[in-house]
Amino acid sequence: GAVVSQHPSRVICKSGTSVKIECRSLDFQATTMFWYRQFPKQSLMLMATSNEGSKATYEQGVEKDKFLINHASLTLSTLTVTSAHPEDSSFYICSARAGLDRGGVETQYFGPGTRLLVL
Amino acid sequence: AQTVTQSQPEMSVQEAETVTLSCTYDTSESDYYLFWYKQPPSRQMILVIRQEAYKQQNATENRFSVNFQKAAKSFSLKISDSQLGDAAMYFCAYQEDSNYQLIWGAGTKLIIKP
Protein backbone atom coordinates (compact mmCIF):
# COMPACT_ATOMS: atom_id res chain seq x y z
CA GLY A 1 0.00 0.00 0.00
CA ALA A 2 0.86 3.66 -0.18
CA VAL A 3 3.20 5.14 2.43
CA VAL A 4 2.79 8.27 4.47
CA SER A 5 5.61 9.55 6.61
CA GLN A 6 5.65 12.01 9.48
CA HIS A 7 8.57 13.92 10.86
CA PRO A 8 9.57 14.14 13.60
CA SER A 9 8.27 11.00 15.28
CA ARG A 10 8.59 12.65 18.67
CA VAL A 11 9.52 16.11 19.83
CA ILE A 12 10.03 17.78 23.17
CA CYS A 13 9.91 21.54 23.30
CA LYS A 14 9.74 24.36 25.80
CA SER A 15 6.55 26.22 26.47
CA GLY A 16 6.17 29.22 24.18
CA THR A 17 8.11 27.81 21.26
CA SER A 18 6.69 26.69 17.93
CA VAL A 19 6.91 23.19 16.54
CA LYS A 20 6.46 22.08 12.93
CA ILE A 21 5.32 18.61 12.01
CA GLU A 22 5.64 17.36 8.42
CA CYS A 23 3.39 14.88 6.69
CA ARG A 24 4.54 13.44 3.37
CA SER A 25 2.94 11.07 0.90
CA LEU A 26 5.93 9.14 -0.41
CA ASP A 27 4.65 7.36 -3.49
CA PHE A 28 1.45 9.12 -4.41
CA GLN A 29 0.03 12.58 -4.71
CA ALA A 30 -2.46 13.71 -2.12
CA THR A 31 -4.69 16.66 -2.85
CA THR A 32 -6.20 16.30 0.60
CA MET A 33 -4.59 15.49 3.91
CA PHE A 34 -6.17 15.29 7.33
CA TRP A 35 -4.70 16.20 10.69
CA TYR A 36 -5.85 14.40 13.82
CA ARG A 37 -5.10 14.69 17.48
CA GLN A 38 -5.29 11.69 19.76
CA PHE A 39 -5.28 11.79 23.53
CA PRO A 40 -4.20 8.70 25.49
CA LYS A 41 -6.70 5.85 25.27
CA GLN A 42 -9.05 7.93 23.15
CA SER A 43 -10.15 8.01 19.57
CA LEU A 44 -8.87 10.25 16.82
CA MET A 45 -10.17 13.79 16.80
CA LEU A 46 -10.15 15.50 13.41
CA MET A 47 -8.50 18.90 13.68
CA ALA A 48 -8.50 20.08 10.09
CA THR A 49 -8.66 19.14 6.45
CA SER A 50 -5.74 20.34 4.39
CA ASN A 51 -6.21 20.92 0.67
CA GLU A 52 -3.29 21.54 -1.67
CA GLY A 53 -3.06 25.13 -2.73
CA SER A 54 -5.87 26.43 -0.55
CA LYS A 55 -6.61 27.25 3.05
CA ALA A 56 -7.24 24.44 5.48
CA THR A 57 -10.69 23.80 6.85
CA TYR A 58 -10.67 23.63 10.62
CA GLU A 59 -13.09 21.72 12.79
CA GLN A 60 -15.14 23.56 15.34
CA GLY A 61 -13.17 24.40 18.43
CA VAL A 62 -9.75 24.15 16.78
CA GLU A 63 -7.85 27.43 16.81
CA LYS A 64 -6.53 28.09 13.32
CA ASP A 65 -4.03 30.66 14.60
CA LYS A 66 -2.71 28.12 17.06
CA PHE A 67 -2.46 25.22 14.65
CA LEU A 68 -1.17 26.52 11.33
CA ILE A 69 -1.56 24.17 8.40
CA ASN A 70 0.17 24.55 5.06
CA HIS A 71 -0.29 22.23 2.11
CA ALA A 72 2.14 23.69 -0.37
CA SER A 73 2.57 20.67 -2.61
CA LEU A 74 0.77 17.48 -3.54
CA THR A 75 3.06 15.45 -1.30
CA LEU A 76 3.60 17.65 1.74
CA SER A 77 1.43 19.16 4.44
CA THR A 78 2.77 20.78 7.58
CA LEU A 79 1.20 21.44 10.96
CA THR A 80 2.81 24.14 13.07
CA VAL A 81 1.85 24.36 16.71
CA THR A 82 2.53 27.98 17.57
CA SER A 83 3.43 29.17 21.06
CA ALA A 84 3.05 25.66 22.36
CA HIS A 85 1.85 25.06 25.90
CA PRO A 86 1.74 21.89 28.02
CA GLU A 87 -1.92 21.35 27.14
CA ASP A 88 -0.87 20.98 23.50
CA SER A 89 1.04 17.84 24.40
CA SER A 90 -0.55 15.03 22.47
CA PHE A 91 -0.17 12.54 19.66
CA TYR A 92 -0.72 14.07 16.23
CA ILE A 93 -1.54 11.89 13.25
CA CYS A 94 -1.90 12.83 9.62
CA SER A 95 -3.58 10.91 6.84
CA ALA A 96 -3.47 11.42 3.10
CA ARG A 97 -6.27 10.85 0.66
CA ALA A 98 -5.04 8.57 -2.09
CA GLY A 99 -8.12 8.66 -4.28
CA LEU A 100 -9.95 5.59 -5.53
CA ASP A 101 -8.17 2.29 -5.12
CA ARG A 102 -8.52 -0.71 -7.42
CA GLY A 103 -11.73 -1.59 -5.66
CA GLY A 104 -13.16 1.83 -6.40
CA VAL A 105 -13.10 2.91 -2.77
CA GLU A 106 -11.85 6.27 -1.56
CA THR A 107 -8.77 5.38 0.51
CA GLN A 108 -6.77 7.19 3.15
CA TYR A 109 -3.34 6.21 4.38
CA PHE A 110 -2.06 7.17 7.79
CA GLY A 111 1.27 8.46 8.96
CA PRO A 112 2.92 6.88 12.00
CA GLY A 113 2.15 9.88 14.20
CA THR A 114 4.15 12.46 16.11
CA ARG A 115 4.31 12.55 19.86
CA LEU A 116 4.60 16.13 21.12
CA LEU A 117 5.59 16.92 24.68
CA VAL A 118 5.61 20.55 25.77
CA LEU A 119 7.46 21.27 28.98
CA ALA B 1 -24.92 14.14 12.03
CA GLN B 2 -23.39 10.77 11.59
CA THR B 3 -22.18 8.98 14.69
CA VAL B 4 -20.30 5.76 15.33
CA THR B 5 -20.66 3.86 18.60
CA GLN B 6 -18.42 1.17 19.99
CA SER B 7 -19.97 0.02 23.23
CA GLN B 8 -17.14 -2.27 24.33
CA PRO B 9 -14.22 -0.30 25.81
CA GLU B 10 -12.27 -3.51 26.30
CA MET B 11 -12.52 -7.13 25.21
CA SER B 12 -10.33 -10.09 26.01
CA VAL B 13 -10.04 -13.45 24.30
CA GLN B 14 -7.98 -16.56 24.69
CA GLU B 15 -5.37 -17.10 22.01
CA ALA B 16 -6.74 -19.18 19.10
CA GLU B 17 -10.33 -18.38 20.06
CA THR B 18 -12.80 -16.17 18.21
CA VAL B 19 -13.87 -12.70 19.30
CA THR B 20 -16.44 -10.26 17.96
CA LEU B 21 -16.17 -6.50 18.32
CA SER B 22 -19.36 -4.46 18.02
CA CYS B 23 -20.00 -1.25 16.15
CA THR B 24 -23.19 0.61 15.42
CA TYR B 25 -23.62 3.80 13.46
CA ASP B 26 -26.25 6.33 12.65
CA THR B 27 -26.76 7.86 9.24
CA SER B 28 -29.50 8.87 6.86
CA GLU B 29 -27.31 8.22 3.83
CA SER B 30 -27.65 5.16 1.63
CA ASP B 31 -24.17 5.18 0.10
CA TYR B 32 -21.24 5.00 2.48
CA TYR B 33 -18.27 2.94 3.57
CA LEU B 34 -17.41 1.32 6.86
CA PHE B 35 -13.95 0.46 8.09
CA TRP B 36 -12.21 -1.31 10.90
CA TYR B 37 -8.79 0.05 11.78
CA LYS B 38 -6.26 -1.47 14.12
CA GLN B 39 -3.90 0.63 16.23
CA PRO B 40 -1.20 -1.48 17.87
CA PRO B 41 1.11 -0.11 20.59
CA SER B 42 3.23 1.49 17.86
CA ARG B 43 0.16 3.70 17.24
CA GLN B 44 0.35 3.25 13.47
CA MET B 45 -3.21 3.04 12.13
CA ILE B 46 -3.67 -0.06 10.01
CA LEU B 47 -6.70 -0.78 7.84
CA VAL B 48 -8.08 -4.19 8.75
CA ILE B 49 -11.17 -4.47 6.60
CA ARG B 50 -13.76 -2.34 4.86
CA GLN B 51 -17.30 -2.70 3.63
CA GLU B 52 -19.16 -0.84 0.92
CA ALA B 53 -22.75 -0.23 1.99
CA TYR B 54 -24.15 -1.18 -1.40
CA LYS B 55 -22.65 -4.63 -1.16
CA GLN B 56 -24.78 -7.22 0.58
CA GLN B 57 -21.96 -9.70 0.91
CA ASN B 58 -19.94 -9.38 4.10
CA ALA B 59 -16.30 -8.51 3.60
CA THR B 60 -13.64 -11.04 4.57
CA GLU B 61 -9.88 -10.71 4.89
CA ASN B 62 -8.24 -13.94 6.02
CA ARG B 63 -9.06 -14.31 9.74
CA PHE B 64 -11.06 -11.10 9.80
CA SER B 65 -14.67 -10.88 8.73
CA VAL B 66 -17.55 -8.51 9.28
CA ASN B 67 -21.24 -8.90 9.92
CA PHE B 68 -22.82 -5.96 8.15
CA GLN B 69 -26.47 -5.39 8.93
CA LYS B 70 -27.48 -2.31 6.97
CA ALA B 71 -31.04 -2.06 8.26
CA ALA B 72 -29.87 -2.37 11.83
CA LYS B 73 -26.89 -0.09 11.15
CA SER B 74 -24.57 -2.60 12.69
CA PHE B 75 -21.03 -3.48 11.61
CA SER B 76 -19.28 -6.01 13.83
CA LEU B 77 -15.79 -7.43 13.35
CA LYS B 78 -15.07 -11.09 13.93
CA ILE B 79 -11.51 -12.20 14.49
CA SER B 80 -10.99 -15.94 14.19
CA ASP B 81 -8.04 -17.89 15.57
CA SER B 82 -6.90 -14.90 17.61
CA GLN B 83 -3.17 -14.33 17.71
CA LEU B 84 -1.00 -12.40 20.15
CA GLY B 85 -0.27 -9.91 17.40
CA ASP B 86 -3.94 -9.03 17.21
CA ALA B 87 -3.72 -7.22 20.54
CA ALA B 88 -4.45 -3.57 19.79
CA MET B 89 -7.06 -0.83 19.85
CA TYR B 90 -9.68 -1.40 17.18
CA PHE B 91 -11.58 1.54 15.76
CA CYS B 92 -14.71 1.42 13.68
CA ALA B 93 -15.05 4.26 11.17
CA TYR B 94 -17.69 5.57 8.77
CA GLN B 95 -17.22 7.50 5.57
CA GLU B 96 -19.84 8.97 3.29
CA ASP B 97 -19.60 8.32 -0.42
CA SER B 98 -19.39 12.05 -1.12
CA ASN B 99 -17.25 13.12 1.81
CA TYR B 100 -13.77 11.92 2.53
CA GLN B 101 -13.81 12.55 6.25
CA LEU B 102 -13.85 9.55 8.57
CA ILE B 103 -16.18 9.48 11.55
CA TRP B 104 -14.60 7.43 14.33
CA GLY B 105 -15.88 5.26 17.12
CA ALA B 106 -14.34 5.47 20.58
CA GLY B 107 -12.37 2.26 20.10
CA THR B 108 -12.19 -1.15 21.71
CA LYS B 109 -9.05 -2.41 23.38
CA LEU B 110 -8.51 -6.06 22.49
CA ILE B 111 -6.46 -8.17 24.87
CA ILE B 112 -5.22 -11.59 23.81
CA LYS B 113 -4.59 -14.04 26.63
CA PRO B 114 -1.80 -16.53 25.92
Coordinates of C-alpha atoms in Angstrom, one line a residue:
Chain A
G1 CA 0.0 0.0 0.0
A2 CA 0.9 3.7 -0.2
V3 CA 3.2 5.1 2.4
V4 CA 2.8 8.3 4.5
S5 CA 5.6 9.6 6.6
Q6 CA 5.7 12.0 9.5
H7 CA 8.6 13.9 10.9
P8 CA 9.6 14.1 13.6
S9 CA 8.3 11.0 15.3
R10 CA 8.6 12.7 18.7
V11 CA 9.5 16.1 19.8
I12 CA 10.0 17.8 23.2
C13 CA 9.9 21.5 23.3
K14 CA 9.7 24.4 25.8
S15 CA 6.5 26.2 26.5
G16 CA 6.2 29.2 24.2
T17 CA 8.1 27.8 21.3
S18 CA 6.7 26.7 17.9
V19 CA 6.9 23.2 16.5
K20 CA 6.5 22.1 12.9
I21 CA 5.3 18.6 12.0
E22 CA 5.6 17.4 8.4
C23 CA 3.4 14.9 6.7
R24 CA 4.5 13.4 3.4
S25 CA 2.9 11.1 0.9
L26 CA 5.9 9.1 -0.4
D27 CA 4.7 7.4 -3.5
F28 CA 1.4 9.1 -4.4
Q29 CA 0.0 12.6 -4.7
A30 CA -2.5 13.7 -2.1
T31 CA -4.7 16.7 -2.8
T32 CA -6.2 16.3 0.6
M33 CA -4.6 15.5 3.9
F34 CA -6.2 15.3 7.3
W35 CA -4.7 16.2 10.7
Y36 CA -5.8 14.4 13.8
R37 CA -5.1 14.7 17.5
Q38 CA -5.3 11.7 19.8
F39 CA -5.3 11.8 23.5
P40 CA -4.2 8.7 25.5
K41 CA -6.7 5.9 25.3
Q42 CA -9.1 7.9 23.2
S43 CA -10.2 8.0 19.6
L44 CA -8.9 10.3 16.8
M45 CA -10.2 13.8 16.8
L46 CA -10.1 15.5 13.4
M47 CA -8.5 18.9 13.7
A48 CA -8.5 20.1 10.1
T49 CA -8.7 19.1 6.5
S50 CA -5.7 20.3 4.4
N51 CA -6.2 20.9 0.7
E52 CA -3.3 21.5 -1.7
G53 CA -3.1 25.1 -2.7
S54 CA -5.9 26.4 -0.5
K55 CA -6.6 27.2 3.1
A56 CA -7.2 24.4 5.5
T57 CA -10.7 23.8 6.8
Y58 CA -10.7 23.6 10.6
E59 CA -13.1 21.7 12.8
Q60 CA -15.1 23.6 15.3
G61 CA -13.2 24.4 18.4
V62 CA -9.7 24.2 16.8
E63 CA -7.8 27.4 16.8
K64 CA -6.5 28.1 13.3
D65 CA -4.0 30.7 14.6
K66 CA -2.7 28.1 17.1
F67 CA -2.5 25.2 14.7
L68 CA -1.2 26.5 11.3
I69 CA -1.6 24.2 8.4
N70 CA 0.2 24.6 5.1
H71 CA -0.3 22.2 2.1
A72 CA 2.1 23.7 -0.4
S73 CA 2.6 20.7 -2.6
L74 CA 0.8 17.5 -3.5
T75 CA 3.1 15.5 -1.3
L76 CA 3.6 17.7 1.7
S77 CA 1.4 19.2 4.4
T78 CA 2.8 20.8 7.6
L79 CA 1.2 21.4 11.0
T80 CA 2.8 24.1 13.1
V81 CA 1.9 24.4 16.7
T82 CA 2.5 28.0 17.6
S83 CA 3.4 29.2 21.1
A84 CA 3.0 25.7 22.4
H85 CA 1.9 25.1 25.9
P86 CA 1.7 21.9 28.0
E87 CA -1.9 21.4 27.1
D88 CA -0.9 21.0 23.5
S89 CA 1.0 17.8 24.4
S90 CA -0.6 15.0 22.5
F91 CA -0.2 12.5 19.7
Y92 CA -0.7 14.1 16.2
I93 CA -1.5 11.9 13.2
C94 CA -1.9 12.8 9.6
S95 CA -3.6 10.9 6.8
A96 CA -3.5 11.4 3.1
R97 CA -6.3 10.8 0.7
A98 CA -5.0 8.6 -2.1
G99 CA -8.1 8.7 -4.3
L100 CA -9.9 5.6 -5.5
D101 CA -8.2 2.3 -5.1
R102 CA -8.5 -0.7 -7.4
G103 CA -11.7 -1.6 -5.7
G104 CA -13.2 1.8 -6.4
V105 CA -13.1 2.9 -2.8
E106 CA -11.9 6.3 -1.6
T107 CA -8.8 5.4 0.5
Q108 CA -6.8 7.2 3.2
Y109 CA -3.3 6.2 4.4
F110 CA -2.1 7.2 7.8
G111 CA 1.3 8.5 9.0
P112 CA 2.9 6.9 12.0
G113 CA 2.2 9.9 14.2
T114 CA 4.1 12.5 16.1
R115 CA 4.3 12.6 19.9
L116 CA 4.6 16.1 21.1
L117 CA 5.6 16.9 24.7
V118 CA 5.6 20.6 25.8
L119 CA 7.5 21.3 29.0
Chain B
A1 CA -24.9 14.1 12.0
Q2 CA -23.4 10.8 11.6
T3 CA -22.2 9.0 14.7
V4 CA -20.3 5.8 15.3
T5 CA -20.7 3.9 18.6
Q6 CA -18.4 1.2 20.0
S7 CA -20.0 0.0 23.2
Q8 CA -17.1 -2.3 24.3
P9 CA -14.2 -0.3 25.8
E10 CA -12.3 -3.5 26.3
M11 CA -12.5 -7.1 25.2
S12 CA -10.3 -10.1 26.0
V13 CA -10.0 -13.4 24.3
Q14 CA -8.0 -16.6 24.7
E15 CA -5.4 -17.1 22.0
A16 CA -6.7 -19.2 19.1
E17 CA -10.3 -18.4 20.1
T18 CA -12.8 -16.2 18.2
V19 CA -13.9 -12.7 19.3
T20 CA -16.4 -10.3 18.0
L21 CA -16.2 -6.5 18.3
S22 CA -19.4 -4.5 18.0
C23 CA -20.0 -1.3 16.2
T24 CA -23.2 0.6 15.4
Y25 CA -23.6 3.8 13.5
D26 CA -26.2 6.3 12.7
T27 CA -26.8 7.9 9.2
S28 CA -29.5 8.9 6.9
E29 CA -27.3 8.2 3.8
S30 CA -27.6 5.2 1.6
D31 CA -24.2 5.2 0.1
Y32 CA -21.2 5.0 2.5
Y33 CA -18.3 2.9 3.6
L34 CA -17.4 1.3 6.9
F35 CA -14.0 0.5 8.1
W36 CA -12.2 -1.3 10.9
Y37 CA -8.8 0.0 11.8
K38 CA -6.3 -1.5 14.1
Q39 CA -3.9 0.6 16.2
P40 CA -1.2 -1.5 17.9
P41 CA 1.1 -0.1 20.6
S42 CA 3.2 1.5 17.9
R43 CA 0.2 3.7 17.2
Q44 CA 0.4 3.2 13.5
M45 CA -3.2 3.0 12.1
I46 CA -3.7 -0.1 10.0
L47 CA -6.7 -0.8 7.8
V48 CA -8.1 -4.2 8.7
I49 CA -11.2 -4.5 6.6
R50 CA -13.8 -2.3 4.9
Q51 CA -17.3 -2.7 3.6
E52 CA -19.2 -0.8 0.9
A53 CA -22.7 -0.2 2.0
Y54 CA -24.2 -1.2 -1.4
K55 CA -22.6 -4.6 -1.2
Q56 CA -24.8 -7.2 0.6
Q57 CA -22.0 -9.7 0.9
N58 CA -19.9 -9.4 4.1
A59 CA -16.3 -8.5 3.6
T60 CA -13.6 -11.0 4.6
E61 CA -9.9 -10.7 4.9
N62 CA -8.2 -13.9 6.0
R63 CA -9.1 -14.3 9.7
F64 CA -11.1 -11.1 9.8
S65 CA -14.7 -10.9 8.7
V66 CA -17.6 -8.5 9.3
N67 CA -21.2 -8.9 9.9
F68 CA -22.8 -6.0 8.1
Q69 CA -26.5 -5.4 8.9
K70 CA -27.5 -2.3 7.0
A71 CA -31.0 -2.1 8.3
A72 CA -29.9 -2.4 11.8
K73 CA -26.9 -0.1 11.1
S74 CA -24.6 -2.6 12.7
F75 CA -21.0 -3.5 11.6
S76 CA -19.3 -6.0 13.8
L77 CA -15.8 -7.4 13.4
K78 CA -15.1 -11.1 13.9
I79 CA -11.5 -12.2 14.5
S80 CA -11.0 -15.9 14.2
D81 CA -8.0 -17.9 15.6
S82 CA -6.9 -14.9 17.6
Q83 CA -3.2 -14.3 17.7
L84 CA -1.0 -12.4 20.2
G85 CA -0.3 -9.9 17.4
D86 CA -3.9 -9.0 17.2
A87 CA -3.7 -7.2 20.5
A88 CA -4.5 -3.6 19.8
M89 CA -7.1 -0.8 19.8
Y90 CA -9.7 -1.4 17.2
F91 CA -11.6 1.5 15.8
C92 CA -14.7 1.4 13.7
A93 CA -15.1 4.3 11.2
Y94 CA -17.7 5.6 8.8
Q95 CA -17.2 7.5 5.6
E96 CA -19.8 9.0 3.3
D97 CA -19.6 8.3 -0.4
S98 CA -19.4 12.0 -1.1
N99 CA -17.2 13.1 1.8
Y100 CA -13.8 11.9 2.5
Q101 CA -13.8 12.5 6.2
L102 CA -13.9 9.5 8.6
I103 CA -16.2 9.5 11.6
W104 CA -14.6 7.4 14.3
G105 CA -15.9 5.3 17.1
A106 CA -14.3 5.5 20.6
G107 CA -12.4 2.3 20.1
T108 CA -12.2 -1.2 21.7
K109 CA -9.1 -2.4 23.4
L110 CA -8.5 -6.1 22.5
I111 CA -6.5 -8.2 24.9
I112 CA -5.2 -11.6 23.8
K113 CA -4.6 -14.0 26.6
P114 CA -1.8 -16.5 25.9

